[in-house]
PDB file of C-alpha atoms in Angstrom:
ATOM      1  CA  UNK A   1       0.000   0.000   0.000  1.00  0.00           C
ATOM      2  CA  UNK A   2       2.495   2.355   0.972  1.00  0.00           C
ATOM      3  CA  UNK A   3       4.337   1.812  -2.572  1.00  0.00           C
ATOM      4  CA  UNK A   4       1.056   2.749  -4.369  1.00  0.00           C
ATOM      5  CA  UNK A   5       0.822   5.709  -2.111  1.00  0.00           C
ATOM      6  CA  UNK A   6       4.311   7.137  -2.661  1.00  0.00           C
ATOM      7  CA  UNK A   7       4.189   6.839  -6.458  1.00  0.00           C
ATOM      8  CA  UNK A   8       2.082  10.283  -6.998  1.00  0.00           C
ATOM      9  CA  UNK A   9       4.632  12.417  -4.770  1.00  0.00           C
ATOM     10  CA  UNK A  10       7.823  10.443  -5.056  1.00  0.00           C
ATOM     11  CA  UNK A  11       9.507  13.318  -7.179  1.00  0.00           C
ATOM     12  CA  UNK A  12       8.513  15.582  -3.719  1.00  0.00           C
ATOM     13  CA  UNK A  13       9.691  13.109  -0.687  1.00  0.00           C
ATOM     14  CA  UNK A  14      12.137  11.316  -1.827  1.00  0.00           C
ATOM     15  CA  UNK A  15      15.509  11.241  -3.580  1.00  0.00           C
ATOM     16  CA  UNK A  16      18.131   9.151  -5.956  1.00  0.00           C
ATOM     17  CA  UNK A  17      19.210   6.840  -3.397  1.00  0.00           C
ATOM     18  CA  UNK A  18      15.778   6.236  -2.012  1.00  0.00           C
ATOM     19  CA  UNK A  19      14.494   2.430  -2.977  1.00  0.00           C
ATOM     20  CA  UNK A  20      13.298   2.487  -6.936  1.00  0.00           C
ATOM     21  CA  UNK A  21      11.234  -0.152  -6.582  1.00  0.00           C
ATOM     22  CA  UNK A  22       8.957  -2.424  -4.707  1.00  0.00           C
ATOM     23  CA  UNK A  23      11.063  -4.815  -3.538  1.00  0.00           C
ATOM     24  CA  UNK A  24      13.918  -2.120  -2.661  1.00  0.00           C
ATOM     25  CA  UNK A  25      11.382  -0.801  -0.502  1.00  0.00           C
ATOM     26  CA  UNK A  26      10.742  -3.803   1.311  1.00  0.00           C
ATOM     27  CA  UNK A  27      14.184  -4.627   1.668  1.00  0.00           C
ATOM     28  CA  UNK A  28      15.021  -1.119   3.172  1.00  0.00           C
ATOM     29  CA  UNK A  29      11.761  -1.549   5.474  1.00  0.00           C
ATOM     30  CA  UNK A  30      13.022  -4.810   6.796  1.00  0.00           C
ATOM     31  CA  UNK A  31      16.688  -4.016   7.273  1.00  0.00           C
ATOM     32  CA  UNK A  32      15.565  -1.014   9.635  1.00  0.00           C
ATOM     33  CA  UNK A  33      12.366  -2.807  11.688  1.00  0.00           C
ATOM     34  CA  UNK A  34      14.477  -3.112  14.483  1.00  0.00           C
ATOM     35  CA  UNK A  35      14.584   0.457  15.045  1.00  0.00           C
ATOM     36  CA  UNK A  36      12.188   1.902  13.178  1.00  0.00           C
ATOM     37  CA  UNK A  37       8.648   2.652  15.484  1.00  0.00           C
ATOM     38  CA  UNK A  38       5.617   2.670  13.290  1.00  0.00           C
ATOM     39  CA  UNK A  39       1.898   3.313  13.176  1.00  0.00           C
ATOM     40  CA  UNK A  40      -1.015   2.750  10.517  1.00  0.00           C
ATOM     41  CA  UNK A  41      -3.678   5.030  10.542  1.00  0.00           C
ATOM     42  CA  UNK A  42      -7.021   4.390  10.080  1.00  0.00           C
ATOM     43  CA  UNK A  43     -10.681   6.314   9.229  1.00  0.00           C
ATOM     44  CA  UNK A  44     -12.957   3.755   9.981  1.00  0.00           C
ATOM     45  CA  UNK A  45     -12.083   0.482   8.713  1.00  0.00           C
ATOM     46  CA  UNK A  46      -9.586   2.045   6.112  1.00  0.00           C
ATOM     47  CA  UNK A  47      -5.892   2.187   6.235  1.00  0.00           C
ATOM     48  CA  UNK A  48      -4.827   5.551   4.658  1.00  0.00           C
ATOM     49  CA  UNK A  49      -1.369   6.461   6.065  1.00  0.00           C
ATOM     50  CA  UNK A  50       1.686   5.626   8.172  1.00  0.00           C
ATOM     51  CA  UNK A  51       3.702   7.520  10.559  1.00  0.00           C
ATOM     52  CA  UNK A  52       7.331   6.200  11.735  1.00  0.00           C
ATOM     53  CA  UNK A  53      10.094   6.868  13.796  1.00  0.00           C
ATOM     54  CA  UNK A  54      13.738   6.568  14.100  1.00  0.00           C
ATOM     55  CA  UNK A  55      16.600   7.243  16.364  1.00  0.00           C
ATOM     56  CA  UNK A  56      19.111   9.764  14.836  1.00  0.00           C
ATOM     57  CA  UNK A  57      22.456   9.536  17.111  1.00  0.00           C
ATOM     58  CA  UNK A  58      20.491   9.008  20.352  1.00  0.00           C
ATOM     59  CA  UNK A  59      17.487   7.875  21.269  1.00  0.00           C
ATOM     60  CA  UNK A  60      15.315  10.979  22.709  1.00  0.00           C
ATOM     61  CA  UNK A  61      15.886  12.665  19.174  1.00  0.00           C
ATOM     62  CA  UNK A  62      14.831  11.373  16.216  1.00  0.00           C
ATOM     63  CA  UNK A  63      13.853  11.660  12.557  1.00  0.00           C
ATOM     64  CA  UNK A  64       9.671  10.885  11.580  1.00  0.00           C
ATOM     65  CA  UNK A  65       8.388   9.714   8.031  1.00  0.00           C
ATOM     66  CA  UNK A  66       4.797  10.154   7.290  1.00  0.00           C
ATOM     67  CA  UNK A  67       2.695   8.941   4.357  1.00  0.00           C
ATOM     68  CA  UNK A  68      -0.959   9.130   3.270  1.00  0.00           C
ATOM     69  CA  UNK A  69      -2.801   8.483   0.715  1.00  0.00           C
ATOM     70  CA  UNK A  70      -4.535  10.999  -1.163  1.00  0.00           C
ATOM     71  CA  UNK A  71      -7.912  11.213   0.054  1.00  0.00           C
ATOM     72  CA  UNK A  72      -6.736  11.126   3.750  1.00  0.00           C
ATOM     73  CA  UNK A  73      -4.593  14.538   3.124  1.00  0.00           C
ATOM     74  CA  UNK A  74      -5.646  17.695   5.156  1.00  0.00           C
ATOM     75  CA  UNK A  75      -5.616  18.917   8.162  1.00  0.00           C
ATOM     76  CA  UNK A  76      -8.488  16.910  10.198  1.00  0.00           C
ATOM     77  CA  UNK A  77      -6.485  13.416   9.236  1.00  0.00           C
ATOM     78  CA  UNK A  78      -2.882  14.279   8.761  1.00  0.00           C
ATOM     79  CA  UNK A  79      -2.388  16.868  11.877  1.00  0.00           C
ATOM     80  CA  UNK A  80      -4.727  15.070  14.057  1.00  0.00           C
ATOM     81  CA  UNK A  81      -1.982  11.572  13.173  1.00  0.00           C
ATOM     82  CA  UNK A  82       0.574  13.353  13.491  1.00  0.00           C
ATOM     83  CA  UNK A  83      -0.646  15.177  16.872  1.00  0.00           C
ATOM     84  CA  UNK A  84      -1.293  11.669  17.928  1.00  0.00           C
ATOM     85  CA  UNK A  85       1.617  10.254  17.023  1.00  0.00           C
ATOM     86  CA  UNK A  86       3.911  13.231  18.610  1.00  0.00           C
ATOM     87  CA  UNK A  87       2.013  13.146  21.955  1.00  0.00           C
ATOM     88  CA  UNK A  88       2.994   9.336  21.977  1.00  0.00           C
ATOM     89  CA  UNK A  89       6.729   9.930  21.048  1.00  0.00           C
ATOM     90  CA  UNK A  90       7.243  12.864  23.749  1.00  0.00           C
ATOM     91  CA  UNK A  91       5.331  11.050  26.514  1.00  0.00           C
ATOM     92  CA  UNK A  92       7.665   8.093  25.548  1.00  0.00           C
ATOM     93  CA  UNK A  93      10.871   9.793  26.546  1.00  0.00           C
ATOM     94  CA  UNK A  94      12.100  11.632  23.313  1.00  0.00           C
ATOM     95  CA  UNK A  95      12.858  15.332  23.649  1.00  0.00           C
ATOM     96  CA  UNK A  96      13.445  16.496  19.444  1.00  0.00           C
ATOM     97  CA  UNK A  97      11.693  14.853  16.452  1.00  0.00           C
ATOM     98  CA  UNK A  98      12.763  16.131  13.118  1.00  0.00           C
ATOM     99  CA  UNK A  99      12.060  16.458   9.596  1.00  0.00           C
ATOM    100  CA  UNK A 100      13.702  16.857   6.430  1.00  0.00           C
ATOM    101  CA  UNK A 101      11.757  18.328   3.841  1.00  0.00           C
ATOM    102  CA  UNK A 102      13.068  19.331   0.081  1.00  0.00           C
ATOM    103  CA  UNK A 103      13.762  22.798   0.324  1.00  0.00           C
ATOM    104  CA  UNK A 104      10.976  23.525  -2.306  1.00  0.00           C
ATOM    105  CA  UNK A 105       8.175  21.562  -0.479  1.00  0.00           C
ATOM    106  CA  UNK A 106       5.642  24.104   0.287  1.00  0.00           C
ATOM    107  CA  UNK A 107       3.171  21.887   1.878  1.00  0.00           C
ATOM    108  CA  UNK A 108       5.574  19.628   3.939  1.00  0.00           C
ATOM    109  CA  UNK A 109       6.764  22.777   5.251  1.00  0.00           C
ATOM    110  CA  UNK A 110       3.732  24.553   6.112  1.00  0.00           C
ATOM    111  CA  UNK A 111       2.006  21.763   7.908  1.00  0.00           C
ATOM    112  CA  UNK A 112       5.383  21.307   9.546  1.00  0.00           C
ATOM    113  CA  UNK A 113       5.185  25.109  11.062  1.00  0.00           C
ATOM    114  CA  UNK A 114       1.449  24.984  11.731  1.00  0.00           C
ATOM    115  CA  UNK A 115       2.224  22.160  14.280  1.00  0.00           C
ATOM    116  CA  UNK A 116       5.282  24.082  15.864  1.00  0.00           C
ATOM    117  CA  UNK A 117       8.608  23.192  14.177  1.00  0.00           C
ATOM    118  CA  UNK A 118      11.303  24.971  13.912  1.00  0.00           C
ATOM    119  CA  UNK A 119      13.470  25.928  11.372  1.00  0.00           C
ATOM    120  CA  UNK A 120      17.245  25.159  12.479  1.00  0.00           C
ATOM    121  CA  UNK A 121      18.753  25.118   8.767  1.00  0.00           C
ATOM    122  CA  UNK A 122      19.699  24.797   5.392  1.00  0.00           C
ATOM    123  CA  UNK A 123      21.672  21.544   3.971  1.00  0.00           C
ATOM    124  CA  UNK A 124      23.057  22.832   0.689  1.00  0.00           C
ATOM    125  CA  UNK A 125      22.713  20.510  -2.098  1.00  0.00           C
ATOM    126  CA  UNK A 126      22.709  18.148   0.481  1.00  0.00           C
ATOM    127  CA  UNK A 127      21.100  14.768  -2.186  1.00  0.00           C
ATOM    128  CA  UNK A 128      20.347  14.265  -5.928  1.00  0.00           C
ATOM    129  CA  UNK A 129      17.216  14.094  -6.938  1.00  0.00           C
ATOM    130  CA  UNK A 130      16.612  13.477 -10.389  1.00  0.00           C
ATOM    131  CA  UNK A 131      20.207  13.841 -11.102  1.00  0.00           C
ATOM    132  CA  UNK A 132      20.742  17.322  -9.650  1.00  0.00           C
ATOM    133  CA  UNK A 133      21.604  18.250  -6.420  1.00  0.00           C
ATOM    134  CA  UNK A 134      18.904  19.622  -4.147  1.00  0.00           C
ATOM    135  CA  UNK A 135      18.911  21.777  -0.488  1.00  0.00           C
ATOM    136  CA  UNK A 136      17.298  20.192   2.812  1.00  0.00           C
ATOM    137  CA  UNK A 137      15.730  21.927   5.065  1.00  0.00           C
ATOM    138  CA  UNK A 138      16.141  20.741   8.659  1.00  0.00           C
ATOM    139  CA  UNK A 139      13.033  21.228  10.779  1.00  0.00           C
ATOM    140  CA  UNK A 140      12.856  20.248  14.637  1.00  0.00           C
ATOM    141  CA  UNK A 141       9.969  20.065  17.131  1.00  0.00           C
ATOM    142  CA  UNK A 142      10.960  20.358  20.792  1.00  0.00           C
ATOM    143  CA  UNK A 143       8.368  18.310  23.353  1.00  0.00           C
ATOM    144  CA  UNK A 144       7.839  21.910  25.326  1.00  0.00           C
ATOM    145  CA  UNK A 145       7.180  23.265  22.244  1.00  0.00           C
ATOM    146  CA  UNK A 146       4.697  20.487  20.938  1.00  0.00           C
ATOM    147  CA  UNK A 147       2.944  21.062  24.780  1.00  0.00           C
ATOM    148  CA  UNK A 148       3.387  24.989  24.189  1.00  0.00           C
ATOM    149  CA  UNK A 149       1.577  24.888  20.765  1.00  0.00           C
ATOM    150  CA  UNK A 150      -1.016  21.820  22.186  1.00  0.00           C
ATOM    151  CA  UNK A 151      -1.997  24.225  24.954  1.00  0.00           C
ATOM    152  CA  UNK A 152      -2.321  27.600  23.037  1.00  0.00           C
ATOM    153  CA  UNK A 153      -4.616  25.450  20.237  1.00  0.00           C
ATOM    154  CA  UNK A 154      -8.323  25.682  21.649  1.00  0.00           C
ATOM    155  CA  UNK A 155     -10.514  23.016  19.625  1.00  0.00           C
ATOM    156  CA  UNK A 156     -12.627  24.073  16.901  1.00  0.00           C
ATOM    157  CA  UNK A 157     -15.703  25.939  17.917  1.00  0.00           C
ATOM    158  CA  UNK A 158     -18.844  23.033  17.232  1.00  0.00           C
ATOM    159  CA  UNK A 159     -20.935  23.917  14.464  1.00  0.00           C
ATOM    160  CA  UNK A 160     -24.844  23.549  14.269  1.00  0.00           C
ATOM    161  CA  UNK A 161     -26.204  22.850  11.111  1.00  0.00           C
ATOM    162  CA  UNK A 162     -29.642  24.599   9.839  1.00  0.00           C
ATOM    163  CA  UNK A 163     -31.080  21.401   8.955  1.00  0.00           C
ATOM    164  CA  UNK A 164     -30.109  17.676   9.756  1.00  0.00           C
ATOM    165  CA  UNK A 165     -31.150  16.879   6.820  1.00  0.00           C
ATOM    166  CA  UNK A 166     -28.621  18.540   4.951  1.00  0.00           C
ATOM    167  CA  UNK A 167     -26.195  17.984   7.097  1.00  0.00           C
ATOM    168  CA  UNK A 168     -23.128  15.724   6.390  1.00  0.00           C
ATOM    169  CA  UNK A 169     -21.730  13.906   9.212  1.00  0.00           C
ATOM    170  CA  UNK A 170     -18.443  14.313  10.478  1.00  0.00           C
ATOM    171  CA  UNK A 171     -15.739  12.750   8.833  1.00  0.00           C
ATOM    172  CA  UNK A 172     -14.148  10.492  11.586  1.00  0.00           C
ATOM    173  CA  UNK A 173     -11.246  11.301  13.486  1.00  0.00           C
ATOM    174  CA  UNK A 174      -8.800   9.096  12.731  1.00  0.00           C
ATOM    175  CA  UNK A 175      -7.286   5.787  14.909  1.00  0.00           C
ATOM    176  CA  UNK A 176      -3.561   5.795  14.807  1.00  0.00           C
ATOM    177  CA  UNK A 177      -2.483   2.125  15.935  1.00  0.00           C
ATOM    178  CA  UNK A 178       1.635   0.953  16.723  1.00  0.00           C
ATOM    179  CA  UNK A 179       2.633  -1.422  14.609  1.00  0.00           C
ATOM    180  CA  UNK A 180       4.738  -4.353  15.497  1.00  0.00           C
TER     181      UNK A 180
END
């Protein structure tokens, strides 16, 4: 699934030396389980996205991967995973989680800053992608500052519809489960 998924933004995640093919990816997936954390998320009774973690030189800080599909982008599925998945991570003991973004990825990089990241710098033609090199950007989310920005978010005032009838129901939060 998560092949499938990457395939319609791979030119905007990932790089040259990034697996080129199914099996690559499973390979790479395997070879890191052991530290790699991971969670599915779920609307319903539909997988749309995954969420991971890694240790990067120790284990309070560390790097996180996400992926969704399509139709589970936006704000009330992706932030709410993420949130989720963050609240987990710092109650767990880390103290940093990073990102690194292409420099030119407008919507990694807002949604990163809407949560409360933190731009600590450029890495100058720091891969290739698509032969050429390409800058990183370097994001990182401190745990006060994921309870600083949790704390100064109120939740979204409820909304009463004119008529039920017309009304659509919510779309359902969504489940974010650890997977083995």
């Amino acid at each position: 699934r998560l092949w499938s998924w990457i395939e319609e933004v791979r030119h905007k995640v990932a790089d040259d030396y990034s697996p080129q093919t199914l099996d690559a990816c499973i390979l790479d997936w395997r070879t890191r389980a052991n530290t790699r954390r991971t969670w599915g998320v779920w609307r319903g009774d539909e997988v749309g996205g995954a969420i991971s973690f890694e240790p990067w030189a120790t284990a309070d800080v560390g790097v996180t991967h996400a992926l969704f599909r399509r139709d589970f982008w936006g704000r009330e599925t992706t932030e709410t995973a993420l949130g989720m998945v963050y609240e987990q991570l710092f109650g767990s003991g880390v103290r940093k989680i990073l990102v690194f973004p292409f420099r030119e990825n407008n919507a990694i990089m807002a949604l990163t800053k809407r949560m409360g990241f933190q731009t600590e710098g450029t890495l100058r033609q720091q891969t290739i992608r698509d032969g050429k090199p390409v800058d990183v950007i370097v994001l990182g989310f401190l745990k006060e500052d994921f309870y600083r920005c949790r704390c100064s978010h109120s939740p979204p005032a409820a909304s009463s519809p004119a008529s039920s009838e017309t009304a659509s129901p919510p779309e359902p939060k969504p489940a974010v489960q650890r997977q083995p």
